[in-house]
Short mmCIF file of C-alpha atoms and ligand atoms in Angstrom, two decimals:
data_model
loop_
_atom_site.label_atom_id
_atom_site.label_comp_id
_atom_site.label_asym_id
_atom_site.label_seq_id
_atom_site.Cartn_x
_atom_site.Cartn_y
_atom_site.Cartn_z
CA MET H 17 -3.32 24.58 15.02
CA GLU H 18 -3.44 20.92 15.96
CA ILE H 19 -3.49 17.73 13.89
CA GLY H 20 -5.06 15.16 16.15
CA THR H 21 -3.72 16.25 19.53
CA ALA H 22 -0.28 17.16 18.10
CA GLU H 23 0.33 20.90 18.23
CA VAL H 24 1.76 22.20 14.98
CA ARG H 25 4.70 24.49 15.73
CA ALA H 26 6.86 25.97 12.97
CA GLY H 27 10.40 24.58 12.99
CA GLU H 28 9.58 21.80 15.48
CA THR H 29 8.66 18.14 15.56
CA THR H 30 5.75 17.39 17.89
CA THR H 31 3.88 14.23 18.77
CA GLY H 32 0.31 13.42 19.77
CA TYR H 33 -2.52 11.10 18.95
CA VAL H 34 -5.52 10.73 16.71
CA GLU H 35 -8.43 9.74 18.90
CA ALA H 36 -9.72 6.69 17.07
CA THR H 37 -12.51 5.26 19.20
CA GLU H 38 -13.58 4.54 22.77
CA LEU H 39 -12.63 1.12 24.10
CA PRO H 40 -15.19 -1.07 25.85
CA THR H 41 -12.70 -1.57 28.69
CA ASP H 42 -12.42 2.24 29.12
CA GLY H 43 -9.79 4.49 27.72
CA ALA H 44 -9.44 5.20 24.04
CA GLU H 45 -7.82 3.65 21.00
CA ARG H 46 -5.36 6.27 19.80
CA LEU H 47 -3.20 6.38 16.71
CA PRO H 48 0.25 7.90 17.31
CA ILE H 49 0.98 10.95 15.17
CA VAL H 50 4.22 12.85 14.54
CA VAL H 51 4.19 16.30 12.93
CA ALA H 52 7.41 17.85 11.61
CA ASP H 53 6.47 21.40 10.70
CA GLY H 54 8.90 23.42 8.62
CA ALA H 55 10.15 26.89 9.44
CA GLU H 56 8.89 27.78 5.95
CA SER H 57 5.50 26.97 4.48
CA GLY H 58 4.99 24.45 1.70
CA PRO H 59 3.14 21.22 0.90
CA THR H 60 2.14 18.57 3.43
CA LEU H 61 3.35 14.99 2.99
CA TRP H 62 1.47 12.31 4.92
CA VAL H 63 3.13 8.98 5.73
CA VAL H 64 1.08 6.15 7.24
CA GLY H 65 2.66 2.90 8.42
CA ALA H 66 1.59 -0.49 9.73
CA ILE H 67 -2.12 -0.28 9.02
CA HIS H 68 -1.51 -3.99 8.51
CA ALA H 69 0.26 -4.25 11.82
CA ASP H 70 2.26 -7.43 11.07
CA GLU H 71 4.09 -5.43 8.37
CA THR H 72 6.86 -4.45 10.73
CA THR H 73 9.21 -2.98 8.14
CA SER H 74 6.65 -0.25 7.45
CA LEU H 75 6.71 0.79 11.12
CA ALA H 76 10.52 0.92 11.15
CA VAL H 77 10.55 2.98 7.93
CA ALA H 78 8.09 5.52 9.36
CA HIS H 79 10.11 5.86 12.58
CA GLU H 80 13.43 6.21 10.79
CA PHE H 81 12.09 8.73 8.26
CA VAL H 82 10.69 11.14 10.85
CA GLU H 83 13.89 10.85 12.87
CA TRP H 84 15.85 11.95 9.78
CA LEU H 85 13.74 15.08 9.23
CA ASP H 86 15.11 18.43 10.42
CA PRO H 87 12.00 20.59 10.88
CA GLU H 88 13.98 23.84 10.86
CA GLY H 89 15.07 23.09 7.31
CA LEU H 90 11.69 22.01 5.93
CA ALA H 91 9.49 24.03 3.58
CA GLY H 92 6.14 22.49 4.40
CA ARG H 93 5.20 19.71 6.73
CA VAL H 94 5.42 15.97 7.24
CA VAL H 95 2.59 14.28 9.13
CA CYS H 96 3.30 10.66 10.07
CA VAL H 97 1.10 8.02 11.65
CA PRO H 98 3.67 5.24 12.15
CA ASN H 99 1.04 2.72 13.24
CA ALA H 100 -2.53 3.12 12.03
CA ASN H 101 -3.67 -0.14 13.66
CA PRO H 102 -2.73 -0.34 17.37
CA ALA H 103 -5.06 -3.28 17.95
CA GLY H 104 -3.20 -5.25 15.30
CA LEU H 105 0.19 -4.17 16.64
CA ARG H 106 -0.56 -5.51 20.13
CA VAL H 107 -1.03 -8.99 18.72
CA THR H 108 1.23 -8.76 15.62
CA GLY H 109 -1.82 -9.18 13.42
CA ARG H 110 -2.71 -7.94 9.95
CA THR H 111 -6.21 -6.78 10.90
CA SER H 112 -7.65 -5.18 14.00
CA TYR H 113 -9.33 -7.54 16.43
CA TYR H 114 -12.50 -5.46 16.84
CA HIS H 115 -14.37 -7.53 14.27
CA GLY H 116 -11.47 -8.90 12.31
CA ASP H 117 -12.05 -6.34 9.57
CA ASP H 118 -9.19 -5.39 7.26
CA PRO H 119 -8.54 -1.77 8.25
CA ASN H 120 -7.25 -0.99 4.76
CA ARG H 121 -10.58 -1.71 3.05
CA TYR H 122 -12.90 0.73 4.85
CA PHE H 123 -11.82 4.20 3.78
CA PRO H 124 -14.58 6.30 2.24
CA ALA H 125 -16.02 5.73 -1.21
CA ALA H 126 -18.80 8.11 -2.21
CA ASP H 127 -20.65 5.38 -4.05
CA ALA H 128 -20.02 2.53 -1.63
CA GLU H 129 -23.32 0.85 -0.97
CA ALA H 130 -24.09 0.88 2.71
CA THR H 131 -25.62 -2.49 3.44
CA ARG H 132 -25.32 -1.98 7.20
CA PRO H 133 -24.41 0.77 9.65
CA PRO H 134 -20.64 1.38 9.81
CA ARG H 135 -18.71 -0.82 12.22
CA VAL H 136 -15.99 0.56 14.42
CA GLN H 137 -13.15 -0.04 11.93
CA GLU H 138 -15.04 1.95 9.29
CA ILE H 139 -15.59 4.78 11.79
CA ILE H 140 -11.88 4.83 12.67
CA ASP H 141 -10.93 4.88 8.99
CA ARG H 142 -13.29 7.80 8.40
CA ARG H 143 -11.70 9.78 11.25
CA LEU H 144 -8.20 9.22 9.92
CA PHE H 145 -9.29 9.92 6.36
CA ASP H 146 -10.90 13.24 7.30
CA LEU H 147 -7.56 14.45 8.67
CA VAL H 148 -5.79 13.31 5.51
CA ALA H 149 -8.34 14.90 3.18
CA ASP H 150 -8.15 18.20 5.12
CA THR H 151 -4.37 18.52 5.16
CA ALA H 152 -2.50 16.24 2.73
CA ASP H 153 -0.92 17.26 -0.58
CA ALA H 154 0.54 13.77 -1.03
CA LEU H 155 0.33 10.49 0.88
CA VAL H 156 2.44 7.35 1.15
CA SER H 157 0.80 4.29 2.73
CA LEU H 158 3.64 1.96 3.76
CA HIS H 159 3.09 -1.78 3.46
CA THR H 160 4.88 -5.08 3.07
CA SER H 161 3.71 -8.17 1.20
CA TRP H 162 4.06 -11.92 1.74
CA VAL H 163 7.22 -13.38 3.30
CA GLY H 164 10.05 -13.31 0.79
CA SER H 165 8.48 -10.69 -1.49
CA ALA H 166 10.21 -8.33 -3.86
CA SER H 167 10.00 -4.60 -3.06
CA TYR H 168 7.88 -2.47 -5.37
CA VAL H 169 5.27 0.29 -5.46
CA ILE H 170 1.56 -0.19 -6.15
CA GLN H 171 0.25 2.79 -8.09
CA PRO H 172 -3.53 3.32 -7.96
CA ARG H 173 -5.39 4.09 -11.15
CA VAL H 174 -6.85 7.60 -11.34
CA THR H 175 -10.58 7.98 -11.91
CA TYR H 176 -12.57 10.79 -13.46
CA GLY H 177 -16.27 11.40 -13.94
CA ARG H 178 -17.57 12.03 -10.44
CA ASP H 179 -15.17 14.33 -8.66
CA ARG H 180 -12.95 15.55 -11.47
CA THR H 181 -12.76 15.98 -15.20
CA GLU H 182 -10.57 13.85 -17.40
CA ASP H 183 -8.10 16.75 -17.70
CA GLU H 184 -7.95 17.07 -13.92
CA ALA H 185 -7.46 13.32 -13.65
CA ASP H 186 -4.60 13.51 -16.16
CA ALA H 187 -2.97 16.25 -14.06
CA LEU H 188 -3.43 14.19 -10.89
CA ALA H 189 -1.94 11.13 -12.63
CA THR H 190 1.11 13.19 -13.62
CA ARG H 191 1.66 14.31 -10.02
CA LEU H 192 1.21 10.70 -8.91
CA THR H 193 3.64 9.21 -11.43
CA ASP H 194 6.24 11.89 -10.58
CA LEU H 195 6.10 10.81 -6.93
CA THR H 196 6.14 7.06 -7.56
CA ALA H 197 9.14 7.60 -9.87
CA ALA H 198 10.83 9.60 -7.11
CA PHE H 199 10.31 6.73 -4.66
CA GLY H 200 12.57 4.76 -6.95
CA LEU H 201 11.19 1.20 -6.77
CA PRO H 202 9.58 -0.71 -9.67
CA VAL H 203 6.07 0.68 -10.23
CA VAL H 204 3.25 -1.83 -10.60
CA ASN H 205 -0.18 -0.40 -11.42
CA GLN H 206 -3.18 -1.47 -9.40
CA TYR H 207 -5.47 -4.15 -10.85
CA GLU H 208 -7.78 -3.02 -13.61
CA ARG H 209 -10.56 -0.83 -12.19
CA SER H 210 -13.29 -3.50 -12.00
CA ARG H 211 -10.99 -5.83 -10.05
CA GLU H 212 -9.83 -2.97 -7.80
CA VAL H 213 -13.44 -2.34 -6.83
CA ALA H 214 -14.25 -6.05 -6.47
CA GLU H 215 -11.33 -6.46 -4.06
CA GLY H 216 -12.30 -3.36 -2.08
CA LEU H 217 -8.97 -1.73 -2.93
CA HIS H 218 -10.67 1.48 -4.08
CA ARG H 219 -11.31 1.81 -0.31
CA SER H 220 -7.68 1.24 0.69
CA LEU H 221 -6.06 4.37 2.11
CA SER H 222 -4.15 5.24 -1.04
CA GLY H 223 -7.07 4.24 -3.28
CA ALA H 224 -9.53 6.45 -1.40
CA ALA H 225 -7.03 9.32 -1.17
CA VAL H 226 -6.73 9.33 -4.96
CA HIS H 227 -10.34 8.61 -5.92
CA GLU H 228 -12.21 10.53 -3.21
CA ALA H 229 -9.84 13.33 -2.24
CA GLY H 230 -7.78 13.81 -5.43
CA ILE H 231 -4.54 13.47 -3.46
CA PRO H 232 -1.60 11.71 -5.16
CA ALA H 233 -1.10 8.61 -3.01
CA PHE H 234 0.55 5.23 -3.41
CA THR H 235 1.49 2.05 -1.60
CA PRO H 236 5.09 0.82 -1.38
CA GLU H 237 5.29 -2.93 -0.70
CA LEU H 238 8.56 -3.24 1.18
CA GLY H 239 9.58 -6.88 1.14
CA GLY H 240 7.83 -9.38 3.40
CA ARG H 241 6.02 -9.19 6.70
CA TYR H 242 6.76 -10.18 10.33
CA VAL H 243 10.40 -9.09 10.57
CA VAL H 244 12.17 -5.88 9.61
CA GLU H 245 14.08 -6.58 6.40
CA ASP H 246 17.09 -4.28 6.20
CA ASP H 247 17.18 -3.90 2.40
CA ALA H 248 13.47 -3.14 2.28
CA ARG H 249 13.81 -0.73 5.23
CA ARG H 250 16.52 1.19 3.37
CA TYR H 251 14.42 1.30 0.18
CA GLY H 252 11.51 2.67 2.19
CA VAL H 253 13.45 5.37 4.02
CA GLU H 254 15.37 6.47 0.91
CA GLY H 255 12.13 6.45 -1.09
CA LEU H 256 10.39 8.74 1.42
CA LYS H 257 13.37 11.09 1.56
CA ASN H 258 13.25 11.41 -2.21
CA VAL H 259 9.49 11.98 -2.28
CA ALA H 260 10.00 14.78 0.27
CA ARG H 261 12.69 16.25 -1.99
CA ALA H 262 10.52 15.92 -5.12
CA LEU H 263 7.69 17.75 -3.33
CA GLY H 264 10.06 20.52 -2.22
CA VAL H 265 9.41 19.83 1.48
CA VAL H 266 13.09 18.96 1.84
CA ASP H 267 15.36 21.46 0.09
CA GLU H 268 17.71 19.04 -1.64
CA PRO H 269 17.80 18.05 -5.31
CA PRO H 270 15.92 14.77 -5.80
CA ARG H 271 17.93 11.72 -6.76
CA THR H 272 17.01 10.79 -10.33
CA GLU H 273 18.47 7.26 -10.40
CA PRO H 274 15.98 4.54 -9.35
CA GLN H 275 16.90 2.51 -6.28
CA LEU H 276 15.94 -0.71 -7.99
CA GLU H 277 15.27 -1.52 -11.67
CA ALA H 278 12.40 -3.79 -12.65
CA PRO H 279 13.38 -6.82 -14.75
CA THR H 280 10.47 -6.25 -17.21
CA PRO H 281 9.40 -3.09 -19.07
CA SER H 282 6.81 -0.56 -17.87
CA PRO H 283 3.79 -0.32 -17.70
CA ARG H 284 3.13 -3.26 -15.41
CA LYS H 285 0.11 -4.22 -13.33
CA ARG H 286 -0.64 -6.62 -10.49
CA ALA H 287 -1.94 -10.08 -11.20
CA VAL H 288 -2.60 -12.93 -8.78
CA HIS H 289 -1.76 -15.83 -11.04
CA PRO H 290 -1.67 -18.70 -11.92
CA PRO H 291 -4.26 -20.72 -10.02
CA THR H 292 -3.70 -24.44 -9.52
CA ASP H 293 -6.36 -26.87 -10.81
CA THR H 294 -5.06 -29.51 -8.43
CA ALA H 295 -4.93 -29.41 -4.65
CA GLY H 296 -1.77 -30.54 -2.92
CA VAL H 297 1.60 -29.63 -1.51
CA VAL H 298 3.19 -26.76 -3.46
CA ARG H 299 6.82 -26.80 -4.53
CA TYR H 300 7.81 -23.65 -6.36
CA ARG H 301 10.16 -23.57 -9.34
CA VAL H 302 10.46 -19.76 -9.29
CA ARG H 303 11.05 -17.08 -6.70
CA GLU H 304 10.62 -13.32 -6.31
CA GLY H 305 12.35 -11.28 -9.00
CA ASP H 306 12.33 -14.13 -11.54
CA VAL H 307 11.09 -13.31 -15.05
CA VAL H 308 8.53 -15.85 -16.32
CA GLU H 309 7.45 -16.49 -19.91
CA ASP H 310 3.99 -17.40 -21.17
CA GLY H 311 3.55 -21.17 -20.61
CA GLU H 312 6.47 -21.55 -18.22
CA PRO H 313 6.08 -24.05 -15.35
CA VAL H 314 6.18 -22.15 -12.06
CA ALA H 315 5.33 -24.84 -9.50
CA ASP H 316 4.75 -28.53 -8.98
CA ILE H 317 1.92 -29.94 -6.93
CA LEU H 318 2.85 -32.99 -4.86
CA THR H 319 0.87 -35.60 -3.01
CA PRO H 320 1.24 -35.76 0.78
CA HIS H 321 3.69 -38.63 0.09
CA GLY H 322 5.85 -36.32 -2.02
CA GLU H 323 4.94 -37.78 -5.42
CA HIS H 324 4.42 -35.52 -8.41
CA ARG H 325 0.74 -34.82 -9.08
CA ALA H 326 0.63 -31.82 -11.44
CA THR H 327 2.64 -28.99 -12.92
CA VAL H 328 1.28 -25.44 -12.79
CA ARG H 329 2.16 -23.11 -15.67
CA THR H 330 1.61 -19.40 -16.02
CA ASP H 331 -0.14 -18.23 -19.15
CA ARG H 332 0.87 -14.65 -18.44
CA PRO H 333 4.41 -13.35 -18.82
CA GLY H 334 5.92 -11.01 -16.28
CA TYR H 335 8.00 -11.16 -13.16
CA VAL H 336 7.40 -12.69 -9.76
CA LEU H 337 6.59 -10.29 -6.91
CA SER H 338 5.72 -12.93 -4.30
CA ARG H 339 5.14 -16.60 -3.78
CA HIS H 340 2.08 -17.18 -1.66
CA GLU H 341 2.76 -18.22 1.91
CA GLY H 342 2.15 -21.74 3.14
CA ALA H 343 2.93 -25.28 2.05
CA THR H 344 -0.34 -26.29 0.44
CA ALA H 345 -2.97 -25.12 -2.03
CA TYR H 346 -6.62 -25.96 -2.46
CA GLU H 347 -8.29 -26.24 -5.86
CA ASN H 348 -8.07 -22.95 -7.73
CA ASP H 349 -5.83 -21.21 -5.18
CA PRO H 350 -3.55 -18.70 -6.92
CA LEU H 351 0.15 -19.30 -6.37
CA LEU H 352 1.96 -16.09 -7.27
CA ASP H 353 1.71 -12.32 -7.26
CA LEU H 354 3.01 -11.29 -10.66
CA ALA H 355 3.78 -8.00 -12.36
CA VAL H 356 2.36 -8.49 -15.86
CA PRO H 357 2.20 -6.13 -18.87
CA ASP H 358 -0.50 -3.49 -18.35
CA ASP H 359 -2.71 -2.78 -21.37
CA ASP H 360 -5.22 -0.78 -19.34
CA PRO H 361 -5.05 3.02 -19.10
CA LEU H 362 -3.86 4.55 -15.82
CA VAL H 363 -6.63 7.17 -16.04
CA VAL H 364 -10.08 5.57 -16.21
CA ALA H 365 -13.70 6.72 -16.29
CA ARG H 366 -15.53 6.00 -13.08
CA GLU H 367 -18.96 5.40 -14.64
CA THR H 368 -17.99 2.68 -17.05
CA ASP H 369 -17.39 -0.04 -14.50
CA GLY H 370 -20.92 -0.36 -13.19
CA GLU H 371 -20.15 0.76 -9.64
ZN1 LIG B 402 -0.43 -4.37 3.84
#
């Protein structure tokens, strides 16, 4: 058996490639793949890194995790694509340079409206996704967020109505929450379903794995991008080790203590908030990890001369995941990624959101 071009051999770690697409300058775009196949059979854990290729910590975490694995001692298999975006990696870019498309927004969605024939990034995503859907029992899509971000896990919502019943969705959600708990970082649920779809995040790798393939999948955000952050790298590697233990792929008792406690109670969800009414130079009053109350000032907006122009307050309580990068904001630009209280259910009907 092969996964991509990597031969699967019991008790060994092998490497190969996923043939992604032909290049116009000849040769092929290939995604590197590492397969650690256990001496004993068991579930298959997929780990995908650096699909946003400027998220260098995710690449380091993938490399270090597969190096740690001892295939002779595994019951099951780990399949790792450390870099799912070679075009981005060559230029330290978030997207691929084929058409500038975000590679993490083109995975399959059965009800995605095709307004045009698929472009190359969508074709590549389909090829990778088909391998995942055929072989994965769980998937971790490694990411980082803006410079200076907190580390946390984004947990997709679980849909029912098209591919599974509500009971099946509940069972899938239980498997998912067991794995995100095992990863051991604060869990932040994805946006409410309508916003998830509007942002194209139902077609992210972990979103599509859950919604389309019924595979428990999630997205760690491991600190900020551009440089490998050592704390975030350790959280990522330890999180993956513990997911492998929780799945039974690695025969060790899972650690039950979280790696990092959230400063606000669960359940939490993502919010990009607050926007500024006033354009100008942004000076933050808060930073990642800070707890904010309803009405609290979080930033000042200055003139180019440095004079105070406006104060921006949050009208949602929560804690700060990231400040947005850059010195300035235009009218209505959001300033923070927040983890806010989540009143929406984790398991949601697919038909009710008008997709
Ligand atoms: Zn990312």
